[in-house]
mmCIF file of C-alpha atoms in Angstrom:
data_model
loop_
_atom_site.group_PDB
_atom_site.id
_atom_site.type_symbol
_atom_site.label_atom_id
_atom_site.label_comp_id
_atom_site.label_asym_id
_atom_site.label_seq_id
_atom_site.Cartn_x
_atom_site.Cartn_y
_atom_site.Cartn_z
ATOM 1 C CA MET A 1 3.489 27.927 -0.249
ATOM 2 C CA GLY A 2 6.250 30.527 -0.580
ATOM 3 C CA ASN A 3 8.533 31.029 2.392
ATOM 4 C CA SER A 4 5.961 30.236 5.050
ATOM 5 C CA GLY A 5 8.275 27.612 6.552
ATOM 6 C CA ALA A 6 7.132 24.110 7.492
ATOM 7 C CA MET A 7 4.728 22.232 5.262
ATOM 8 C CA GLN A 8 1.148 22.084 6.398
ATOM 9 C CA LEU A 9 -1.446 19.385 5.887
ATOM 10 C CA SER A 10 -3.662 21.806 3.963
ATOM 11 C CA ASP A 11 -0.960 22.116 1.250
ATOM 12 C CA PHE A 12 -1.916 18.584 0.150
ATOM 13 C CA ASP A 13 -5.673 18.974 -0.095
ATOM 14 C CA PHE A 14 -7.743 18.743 -3.294
ATOM 15 C CA GLU A 15 -11.397 18.164 -4.186
ATOM 16 C CA LEU A 16 -12.214 14.631 -5.268
ATOM 17 C CA PRO A 17 -15.729 13.814 -6.524
ATOM 18 C CA GLN A 18 -17.010 10.615 -4.844
ATOM 19 C CA ASP A 19 -17.889 9.015 -8.188
ATOM 20 C CA ARG A 20 -14.184 8.871 -9.086
ATOM 21 C CA ILE A 21 -13.571 6.130 -6.488
ATOM 22 C CA ALA A 22 -13.270 2.768 -8.257
ATOM 23 C CA LEU A 23 -15.207 -0.073 -6.640
ATOM 24 C CA ARG A 24 -13.860 -2.794 -8.988
ATOM 25 C CA PRO A 25 -10.624 -3.083 -10.969
ATOM 26 C CA ALA A 26 -10.391 -2.621 -14.738
ATOM 27 C CA GLU A 27 -10.908 -5.779 -16.833
ATOM 28 C CA PRO A 28 -8.409 -6.968 -17.956
ATOM 29 C CA ARG A 29 -6.109 -5.489 -15.330
ATOM 30 C CA ASP A 30 -3.616 -3.946 -17.753
ATOM 31 C CA SER A 31 -6.382 -2.051 -19.601
ATOM 32 C CA ALA A 32 -6.385 0.487 -16.749
ATOM 33 C CA ARG A 33 -5.364 4.002 -17.706
ATOM 34 C CA LEU A 34 -1.847 5.250 -17.014
ATOM 35 C CA LEU A 35 -1.091 8.947 -16.597
ATOM 36 C CA VAL A 36 2.564 9.621 -17.370
ATOM 37 C CA VAL A 37 3.944 12.621 -15.478
ATOM 38 C CA ARG A 38 7.244 14.097 -16.679
ATOM 39 C CA PRO A 39 8.023 17.138 -14.509
ATOM 40 C CA GLY A 40 8.823 20.096 -16.760
ATOM 41 C CA GLN A 41 7.503 18.262 -19.831
ATOM 42 C CA GLY A 42 3.827 17.787 -19.126
ATOM 43 C CA LEU A 43 1.346 14.906 -18.974
ATOM 44 C CA GLU A 44 0.550 12.013 -21.318
ATOM 45 C CA ASP A 45 -2.488 9.713 -21.247
ATOM 46 C CA HIS A 46 -1.662 6.045 -21.815
ATOM 47 C CA ARG A 47 -2.804 2.563 -20.775
ATOM 48 C CA VAL A 48 -0.883 0.274 -18.429
ATOM 49 C CA ARG A 49 -0.429 -2.158 -21.334
ATOM 50 C CA ASN A 50 1.733 0.535 -23.053
ATOM 51 C CA LEU A 51 4.347 0.223 -20.290
ATOM 52 C CA PRO A 52 6.946 -1.717 -22.339
ATOM 53 C CA ALA A 53 7.062 1.167 -24.853
ATOM 54 C CA LEU A 54 7.359 3.768 -22.072
ATOM 55 C CA LEU A 55 10.424 2.133 -20.511
ATOM 56 C CA ARG A 56 13.847 1.296 -21.947
ATOM 57 C CA ALA A 57 15.864 -1.907 -22.097
ATOM 58 C CA GLY A 58 18.030 -1.963 -18.980
ATOM 59 C CA ASP A 59 15.430 -0.238 -16.782
ATOM 60 C CA ILE A 60 14.349 -2.210 -13.733
ATOM 61 C CA LEU A 61 10.925 -2.469 -12.097
ATOM 62 C CA VAL A 62 10.979 -3.101 -8.354
ATOM 63 C CA VAL A 63 7.899 -4.989 -7.182
ATOM 64 C CA ASN A 64 6.680 -5.834 -3.692
ATOM 65 C CA GLU A 65 5.904 -9.553 -3.584
ATOM 66 C CA THR A 66 4.058 -9.429 -0.261
ATOM 67 C CA ARG A 67 0.779 -11.371 -0.135
ATOM 68 C CA VAL A 68 -2.353 -9.955 1.444
ATOM 69 C CA ILE A 69 -3.877 -12.126 4.145
ATOM 70 C CA PRO A 70 -7.635 -12.065 4.820
ATOM 71 C CA ALA A 71 -6.981 -9.974 7.908
ATOM 72 C CA ARG A 72 -10.518 -8.872 8.768
ATOM 73 C CA LEU A 73 -11.982 -11.219 11.366
ATOM 74 C CA LYS A 74 -15.600 -11.014 12.494
ATOM 75 C CA GLY A 75 -16.560 -12.705 15.738
ATOM 76 C CA ARG A 76 -17.881 -12.492 19.276
ATOM 77 C CA ARG A 77 -16.456 -11.249 22.562
ATOM 78 C CA SER A 78 -17.601 -13.123 25.655
ATOM 79 C CA ARG A 79 -17.213 -12.022 29.253
ATOM 80 C CA GLU A 80 -19.267 -13.098 32.305
ATOM 81 C CA GLY A 81 -22.489 -13.749 30.481
ATOM 82 C CA SER A 82 -22.230 -10.764 28.101
ATOM 83 C CA ASP A 83 -21.641 -11.537 24.463
ATOM 84 C CA ILE A 84 -21.206 -8.889 21.726
ATOM 85 C CA ALA A 85 -20.263 -8.834 18.037
ATOM 86 C CA VAL A 86 -16.713 -7.564 17.371
ATOM 87 C CA GLU A 87 -14.441 -7.075 14.399
ATOM 88 C CA ALA A 88 -10.655 -7.275 14.383
ATOM 89 C CA THR A 89 -8.333 -6.084 11.612
ATOM 90 C CA LEU A 90 -4.936 -7.709 12.051
ATOM 91 C CA HIS A 91 -2.123 -5.373 11.112
ATOM 92 C CA GLN A 92 1.198 -6.577 12.470
ATOM 93 C CA ARG A 93 2.456 -9.969 13.533
ATOM 94 C CA VAL A 94 4.192 -9.992 16.921
ATOM 95 C CA SER A 95 5.060 -13.698 17.187
ATOM 96 C CA GLY A 96 3.892 -17.113 15.968
ATOM 97 C CA ALA A 97 0.633 -16.851 17.917
ATOM 98 C CA SER A 98 0.221 -13.079 18.434
ATOM 99 C CA TRP A 99 -0.967 -10.220 16.259
ATOM 100 C CA ARG A 100 -1.527 -6.535 16.816
ATOM 101 C CA ALA A 101 -5.014 -5.589 15.668
ATOM 102 C CA PHE A 102 -7.401 -2.681 15.479
ATOM 103 C CA MET A 103 -10.735 -3.637 17.043
ATOM 104 C CA ARG A 104 -14.297 -2.386 16.944
ATOM 105 C CA PRO A 105 -16.018 -1.504 19.208
ATOM 106 C CA GLY A 106 -12.723 -0.767 20.949
ATOM 107 C CA LYS A 107 -14.334 0.788 24.013
ATOM 108 C CA LYS A 108 -16.087 -2.483 24.869
ATOM 109 C CA ILE A 109 -12.993 -4.668 24.770
ATOM 110 C CA ARG A 110 -10.395 -5.056 27.491
ATOM 111 C CA ALA A 111 -7.414 -7.211 28.360
ATOM 112 C CA GLY A 112 -8.394 -10.749 29.347
ATOM 113 C CA ASP A 113 -11.495 -10.905 27.151
ATOM 114 C CA ARG A 114 -12.074 -14.099 25.170
ATOM 115 C CA LEU A 115 -12.768 -13.765 21.454
ATOM 116 C CA ALA A 116 -14.181 -16.334 19.039
ATOM 117 C CA PHE A 117 -13.858 -15.828 15.270
ATOM 118 C CA SER A 118 -15.909 -18.792 14.060
ATOM 119 C CA ASP A 119 -13.813 -21.718 15.417
ATOM 120 C CA LEU A 120 -10.644 -19.645 15.937
ATOM 121 C CA GLY A 121 -10.229 -18.554 19.561
ATOM 122 C CA ALA A 122 -8.091 -15.756 20.980
ATOM 123 C CA THR A 123 -7.452 -13.863 24.204
ATOM 124 C CA VAL A 124 -6.963 -10.096 24.395
ATOM 125 C CA ALA A 125 -3.435 -9.839 25.833
ATOM 126 C CA GLU A 126 -3.271 -6.062 26.056
ATOM 127 C CA LYS A 127 -5.045 -2.883 25.104
ATOM 128 C CA GLY A 128 -2.785 -0.213 23.622
ATOM 129 C CA ARG A 129 -3.541 3.315 22.505
ATOM 130 C CA ASP A 130 -5.459 4.395 19.388
ATOM 131 C CA GLY A 131 -7.748 1.354 19.465
ATOM 132 C CA GLU A 132 -4.849 -1.084 19.034
ATOM 133 C CA PHE A 133 -4.901 -4.447 20.805
ATOM 134 C CA THR A 134 -2.570 -7.417 21.067
ATOM 135 C CA LEU A 135 -4.341 -10.743 20.476
ATOM 136 C CA ASP A 136 -2.948 -14.116 21.541
ATOM 137 C CA PHE A 137 -4.488 -16.852 19.395
ATOM 138 C CA ASP A 138 -5.092 -20.434 20.531
ATOM 139 C CA CYS A 139 -2.904 -21.822 17.743
ATOM 140 C CA SER A 140 0.287 -20.566 16.117
ATOM 141 C CA GLY A 141 2.535 -20.657 13.059
ATOM 142 C CA PRO A 142 1.234 -22.350 9.892
ATOM 143 C CA GLU A 143 -1.844 -23.613 11.793
ATOM 144 C CA LEU A 144 -2.804 -20.038 12.688
ATOM 145 C CA ASP A 145 -2.135 -18.868 9.102
ATOM 146 C CA ALA A 146 -4.483 -21.554 7.775
ATOM 147 C CA ALA A 147 -7.183 -20.627 10.299
ATOM 148 C CA ILE A 148 -6.979 -16.915 9.399
ATOM 149 C CA ASP A 149 -7.152 -17.847 5.724
ATOM 150 C CA ARG A 150 -10.301 -19.867 6.424
ATOM 151 C CA VAL A 151 -12.269 -17.447 8.629
ATOM 152 C CA GLY A 152 -10.961 -14.047 7.525
ATOM 153 C CA GLU A 153 -12.123 -11.608 4.857
ATOM 154 C CA MET A 154 -9.943 -9.512 2.560
ATOM 155 C CA PRO A 155 -9.340 -6.176 4.312
ATOM 156 C CA LEU A 156 -10.683 -3.885 1.621
ATOM 157 C CA PRO A 157 -9.825 -0.231 2.215
ATOM 158 C CA PRO A 158 -12.481 1.722 4.148
ATOM 159 C CA TYR A 159 -13.361 3.878 1.130
ATOM 160 C CA ILE A 160 -14.391 0.755 -0.828
ATOM 161 C CA ALA A 161 -15.773 -1.322 2.065
ATOM 162 C CA SER A 162 -18.125 1.519 3.038
ATOM 163 C CA LYS A 163 -19.685 1.495 -0.437
ATOM 164 C CA ARG A 164 -20.294 -2.196 -1.107
ATOM 165 C CA LYS A 165 -20.099 -5.638 0.478
ATOM 166 C CA GLN A 166 -16.992 -7.636 -0.110
ATOM 167 C CA ASP A 167 -17.238 -10.879 -2.069
ATOM 168 C CA GLU A 168 -15.285 -13.827 -3.391
ATOM 169 C CA ARG A 169 -13.918 -11.810 -6.351
ATOM 170 C CA ASP A 170 -11.967 -9.610 -3.945
ATOM 171 C CA ARG A 171 -9.863 -12.632 -2.921
ATOM 172 C CA THR A 172 -8.186 -12.500 -6.335
ATOM 173 C CA ASP A 173 -8.832 -8.856 -7.307
ATOM 174 C CA TYR A 174 -7.054 -7.566 -4.186
ATOM 175 C CA GLN A 175 -3.891 -9.632 -4.776
ATOM 176 C CA THR A 176 -1.036 -9.076 -7.228
ATOM 177 C CA VAL A 177 -0.249 -11.907 -9.663
ATOM 178 C CA TYR A 178 3.300 -12.121 -8.275
ATOM 179 C CA ALA A 179 2.373 -12.128 -4.553
ATOM 180 C CA ARG A 180 4.415 -14.765 -2.698
ATOM 181 C CA ARG A 181 5.151 -13.868 0.924
ATOM 182 C CA GLU A 182 2.160 -13.692 3.276
ATOM 183 C CA GLY A 183 1.908 -10.821 5.707
ATOM 184 C CA SER A 184 0.171 -7.702 4.366
ATOM 185 C CA VAL A 185 -3.156 -6.321 5.489
ATOM 186 C CA ALA A 186 -3.394 -4.024 2.474
ATOM 187 C CA ALA A 187 -2.411 -4.718 -1.111
ATOM 188 C CA PRO A 188 0.546 -2.932 -2.731
ATOM 189 C CA THR A 189 -2.078 -1.676 -5.167
ATOM 190 C CA ALA A 190 0.179 -0.375 -7.962
ATOM 191 C CA GLY A 191 0.989 -4.005 -8.680
ATOM 192 C CA LEU A 192 -2.649 -4.964 -9.193
ATOM 193 C CA HIS A 193 -2.379 -3.755 -12.818
ATOM 194 C CA PHE A 194 0.090 -6.432 -13.903
ATOM 195 C CA THR A 195 -0.925 -9.554 -15.815
ATOM 196 C CA PRO A 196 1.307 -12.514 -16.706
ATOM 197 C CA GLU A 197 1.159 -11.337 -20.349
ATOM 198 C CA LEU A 198 2.335 -7.813 -19.478
ATOM 199 C CA LEU A 199 5.182 -9.194 -17.350
ATOM 200 C CA ALA A 200 6.283 -11.360 -20.290
ATOM 201 C CA ARG A 201 6.188 -8.381 -22.681
ATOM 202 C CA LEU A 202 8.268 -6.282 -20.272
ATOM 203 C CA GLN A 203 10.840 -9.063 -20.073
ATOM 204 C CA ASP A 204 10.936 -9.286 -23.881
ATOM 205 C CA ALA A 205 11.536 -5.505 -23.984
ATOM 206 C CA GLY A 206 14.631 -5.933 -21.800
ATOM 207 C CA VAL A 207 13.073 -4.436 -18.663
ATOM 208 C CA GLY A 208 14.295 -6.151 -15.499
ATOM 209 C CA MET A 209 12.196 -7.054 -12.487
ATOM 210 C CA ALA A 210 13.481 -7.082 -8.934
ATOM 211 C CA ARG A 211 11.444 -8.438 -6.015
ATOM 212 C CA VAL A 212 11.394 -6.981 -2.525
ATOM 213 C CA THR A 213 9.037 -7.521 0.417
ATOM 214 C CA LEU A 214 7.301 -4.890 2.515
ATOM 215 C CA HIS A 215 4.378 -6.127 4.577
ATOM 216 C CA VAL A 216 1.859 -3.294 4.310
ATOM 217 C CA GLY A 217 0.175 -2.379 7.589
ATOM 218 C CA ALA A 218 -3.171 -0.751 8.277
ATOM 219 C CA GLY A 219 -1.263 2.452 9.016
ATOM 220 C CA THR A 220 -1.384 3.032 5.249
ATOM 221 C CA PHE A 221 -4.979 4.206 5.629
ATOM 222 C CA LEU A 222 -4.630 6.172 8.867
ATOM 223 C CA PRO A 223 -5.382 9.848 8.301
ATOM 224 C CA VAL A 224 -2.813 12.508 9.089
ATOM 225 C CA LYS A 225 -4.298 14.314 12.075
ATOM 226 C CA THR A 226 -1.662 16.966 12.686
ATOM 227 C CA GLU A 227 -1.647 20.181 10.643
ATOM 228 C CA ASP A 228 2.122 20.394 11.255
ATOM 229 C CA LEU A 229 3.522 17.432 9.291
ATOM 230 C CA ALA A 230 6.621 17.215 11.472
ATOM 231 C CA GLN A 231 4.320 15.876 14.214
ATOM 232 C CA HIS A 232 2.942 12.918 12.189
ATOM 233 C CA ARG A 233 4.220 9.450 13.089
ATOM 234 C CA MET A 234 4.039 6.550 10.636
ATOM 235 C CA HIS A 235 3.273 2.983 11.747
ATOM 236 C CA ALA A 236 6.305 0.716 11.326
ATOM 237 C CA GLU A 237 6.187 -1.979 8.646
ATOM 238 C CA TRP A 238 8.518 -4.954 8.158
ATOM 239 C CA GLY A 239 10.520 -5.265 4.968
ATOM 240 C CA GLU A 240 13.362 -7.145 3.340
ATOM 241 C CA ILE A 241 15.759 -6.605 0.446
ATOM 242 C CA THR A 242 17.800 -9.759 -0.201
ATOM 243 C CA PRO A 243 21.494 -9.532 -1.163
ATOM 244 C CA GLU A 244 20.607 -10.862 -4.644
ATOM 245 C CA THR A 245 17.994 -8.147 -5.163
ATOM 246 C CA ALA A 246 20.322 -5.396 -3.915
ATOM 247 C CA ASP A 247 23.021 -6.609 -6.353
ATOM 248 C CA GLN A 248 20.496 -6.742 -9.198
ATOM 249 C CA ILE A 249 19.321 -3.144 -8.604
ATOM 250 C CA ASN A 250 22.852 -1.772 -8.124
ATOM 251 C CA ALA A 251 24.009 -3.489 -11.318
ATOM 252 C CA ALA A 252 21.098 -2.066 -13.331
ATOM 253 C CA ARG A 253 21.886 1.441 -12.064
ATOM 254 C CA ALA A 254 25.606 1.078 -12.725
ATOM 255 C CA ALA A 255 24.764 0.146 -16.341
ATOM 256 C CA GLY A 256 22.640 3.287 -16.769
ATOM 257 C CA GLY A 257 19.240 1.725 -16.185
ATOM 258 C CA ARG A 258 16.508 3.578 -14.343
ATOM 259 C CA VAL A 259 14.881 2.224 -11.188
ATOM 260 C CA ILE A 260 11.074 2.353 -11.341
ATOM 261 C CA CYS A 261 9.337 1.376 -8.127
ATOM 262 C CA VAL A 262 6.005 -0.375 -8.547
ATOM 263 C CA GLY A 263 4.142 1.166 -5.634
ATOM 264 C CA THR A 264 4.923 3.497 -2.789
ATOM 265 C CA THR A 265 5.748 0.461 -0.611
ATOM 266 C CA SER A 266 8.684 -0.570 -2.831
ATOM 267 C CA LEU A 267 9.874 3.038 -2.981
ATOM 268 C CA ARG A 268 9.704 3.551 0.783
ATOM 269 C CA LEU A 269 11.630 0.336 1.360
ATOM 270 C CA LEU A 270 14.424 1.224 -1.102
ATOM 271 C CA GLU A 271 14.767 4.753 0.244
ATOM 272 C CA SER A 272 14.813 3.445 3.848
ATOM 273 C CA ALA A 273 17.690 1.120 3.004
ATOM 274 C CA ALA A 274 19.681 3.386 0.659
ATOM 275 C CA GLY A 275 23.153 4.403 1.766
ATOM 276 C CA LEU A 276 24.220 8.057 1.638
ATOM 277 C CA ASP A 277 26.495 7.022 -1.244
ATOM 278 C CA GLY A 278 23.437 5.980 -3.280
ATOM 279 C CA VAL A 279 24.292 2.283 -3.114
ATOM 280 C CA LEU A 280 21.554 -0.124 -2.057
ATOM 281 C CA PRO A 281 22.587 -2.639 0.605
ATOM 282 C CA ALA A 282 20.776 -5.844 1.544
ATOM 283 C CA TRP A 283 18.369 -4.870 4.295
ATOM 284 C CA THR A 284 15.860 -6.344 6.700
ATOM 285 C CA GLY A 285 13.922 -4.702 9.494
ATOM 286 C CA GLU A 286 11.175 -2.218 10.194
ATOM 287 C CA THR A 287 10.691 1.117 8.501
ATOM 288 C CA ASP A 288 8.522 4.058 9.470
ATOM 289 C CA ILE A 289 9.936 6.385 6.805
ATOM 290 C CA PHE A 290 7.704 9.384 6.057
ATOM 291 C CA ILE A 291 8.602 11.023 2.744
ATOM 292 C CA THR A 292 7.561 14.650 2.257
ATOM 293 C CA PRO A 293 8.774 17.313 -0.206
ATOM 294 C CA GLY A 294 12.389 18.338 0.316
ATOM 295 C CA ARG A 295 13.643 14.839 1.037
ATOM 296 C CA PRO A 296 16.239 13.612 -1.486
ATOM 297 C CA PHE A 297 15.684 10.345 -3.383
ATOM 298 C CA ARG A 298 18.768 8.157 -3.569
ATOM 299 C CA ILE A 299 17.540 5.172 -5.595
ATOM 300 C CA ALA A 300 14.151 5.744 -7.235
ATOM 301 C CA ASP A 301 14.036 7.413 -10.659
ATOM 302 C CA GLY A 302 10.367 6.716 -11.229
ATOM 303 C CA LEU A 303 7.268 5.413 -9.521
ATOM 304 C CA MET A 304 4.232 3.566 -10.801
ATOM 305 C CA THR A 305 1.365 4.239 -8.400
ATOM 306 C CA ASN A 306 -2.392 4.653 -8.186
ATOM 307 C CA PHE A 307 -4.185 7.913 -7.347
ATOM 308 C CA HIS A 308 -4.234 8.687 -3.651
ATOM 309 C CA LEU A 309 -6.451 10.391 -1.093
ATOM 310 C CA PRO A 310 -6.240 14.122 -0.453
ATOM 311 C CA LYS A 311 -4.060 14.996 2.560
ATOM 312 C CA SER A 312 -2.663 11.426 2.691
ATOM 313 C CA THR A 313 0.970 10.497 3.367
ATOM 314 C CA LEU A 314 0.961 8.882 -0.098
ATOM 315 C CA PHE A 315 -0.012 12.097 -1.878
ATOM 316 C CA MET A 316 2.818 13.773 0.068
ATOM 317 C CA LEU A 317 5.224 11.101 -1.169
ATOM 318 C CA VAL A 318 4.323 11.554 -4.861
ATOM 319 C CA SER A 319 4.630 15.328 -4.394
ATOM 320 C CA ALA A 320 8.116 14.801 -2.943
ATOM 321 C CA LEU A 321 9.093 12.827 -6.042
ATOM 322 C CA SER A 322 7.621 14.910 -8.851
ATOM 323 C CA GLY A 323 6.851 18.261 -7.188
ATOM 324 C CA LEU A 324 3.740 19.505 -5.380
ATOM 325 C CA GLU A 325 2.528 21.862 -8.122
ATOM 326 C CA VAL A 326 3.214 19.203 -10.779
ATOM 327 C CA MET A 327 1.154 16.646 -8.850
ATOM 328 C CA LYS A 328 -1.676 19.068 -8.155
ATOM 329 C CA SER A 329 -1.994 19.752 -11.886
ATOM 330 C CA ALA A 330 -1.658 16.023 -12.671
ATOM 331 C CA TYR A 331 -4.474 15.176 -10.250
ATOM 332 C CA ALA A 332 -6.646 18.009 -11.600
ATOM 333 C CA HIS A 333 -6.110 16.555 -15.103
ATOM 334 C CA ALA A 334 -6.913 13.026 -13.863
ATOM 335 C CA ILE A 335 -10.151 14.187 -12.212
ATOM 336 C CA ALA A 336 -11.217 16.204 -15.268
ATOM 337 C CA GLU A 337 -10.462 13.275 -17.599
ATOM 338 C CA GLY A 338 -12.378 10.709 -15.527
ATOM 339 C CA TYR A 339 -9.477 8.660 -14.197
ATOM 340 C CA ARG A 340 -10.516 6.206 -11.486
ATOM 341 C CA PHE A 341 -9.014 6.677 -8.020
ATOM 342 C CA TYR A 342 -7.658 4.569 -5.144
ATOM 343 C CA SER A 343 -6.919 0.862 -4.715
ATOM 344 C CA TYR A 344 -8.941 -0.493 -7.648
ATOM 345 C CA GLY A 345 -8.414 2.615 -9.763
ATOM 346 C CA ASP A 346 -6.160 3.680 -12.608
ATOM 347 C CA SER A 347 -2.401 4.133 -12.482
ATOM 348 C CA SER A 348 0.258 6.748 -13.028
ATOM 349 C CA LEU A 349 3.935 6.646 -13.993
ATOM 350 C CA LEU A 350 5.724 9.473 -12.232
ATOM 351 C CA TRP A 351 9.261 10.535 -13.045
ATOM 352 C CA ARG A 352 11.466 12.249 -10.503
ATOM 353 C CA ALA A 353 11.726 16.036 -10.758
ATOM 354 C CA GLY A 354 15.100 17.528 -11.672
#
């Protein structure tokens, strides 16, 4: 990279063989592999179940307790005697009865159209840019939640959905064991590796667990289209850090514990909220933080995360934490050693450079 100035998209590219993409999770979940990356000290191959031995008493894991909703709705669009099949992927709630959604085929849908997803009706309220629509459903609140739960499918990432049909197993596979607050359209996948047994062993080892919420939007999967990264805009996602959780994390840090974020969602939320003084306040709102190399980290010491797509905002984030050259060599090692990639793939434990 040298002194060429601004970072370019091509800096974050690497070759990934298609057969490295996991189509199902490891069984049991904590048997997945875990690549430990210590910048300046090299790489170690472990299993997720080794986590209690890799952390210290007093460390704290920060998990995202968002729950994935079955946000993919298949249905029909009707308009003056013409009726076509459509698919909506909900990605952000606007109100009790309204959601923003990506729709296919977007070109054939316009404001005012009536949609029927099985017995759940909706009207297209507006057509935005980039294939985004606002849908007003015929019911709202808990009634709408129940209807979506009944007619929707789990929104598997495109790189899995394109390779196999989704099935009933995905309803549990694509959900963390500690998920509590409904609202995501993509799983915080780093957390998929935890089992109740592993959580109990971590607790016995003196490792704390703090819960935050970030409702993951479909923007997670949107490709970066601009070669100049300064031009890329992230979709906003809603998150919350309660006062109790902020106190818990600040206390752990004050006592010398390290903060390990489980997933890029937890990390982005903490770094969005962090004060310049390095203290974490209670926080609620939307974040569109885009973390690229050169950005300081105020709270996170480590990150547990899966292996990400080339040229993705998530690969940029891990490179910001541990260093671009470090991550390129870590990914080359992972590919050579047969690690499994993406949402259902293996995991890594990355420590902050410097």
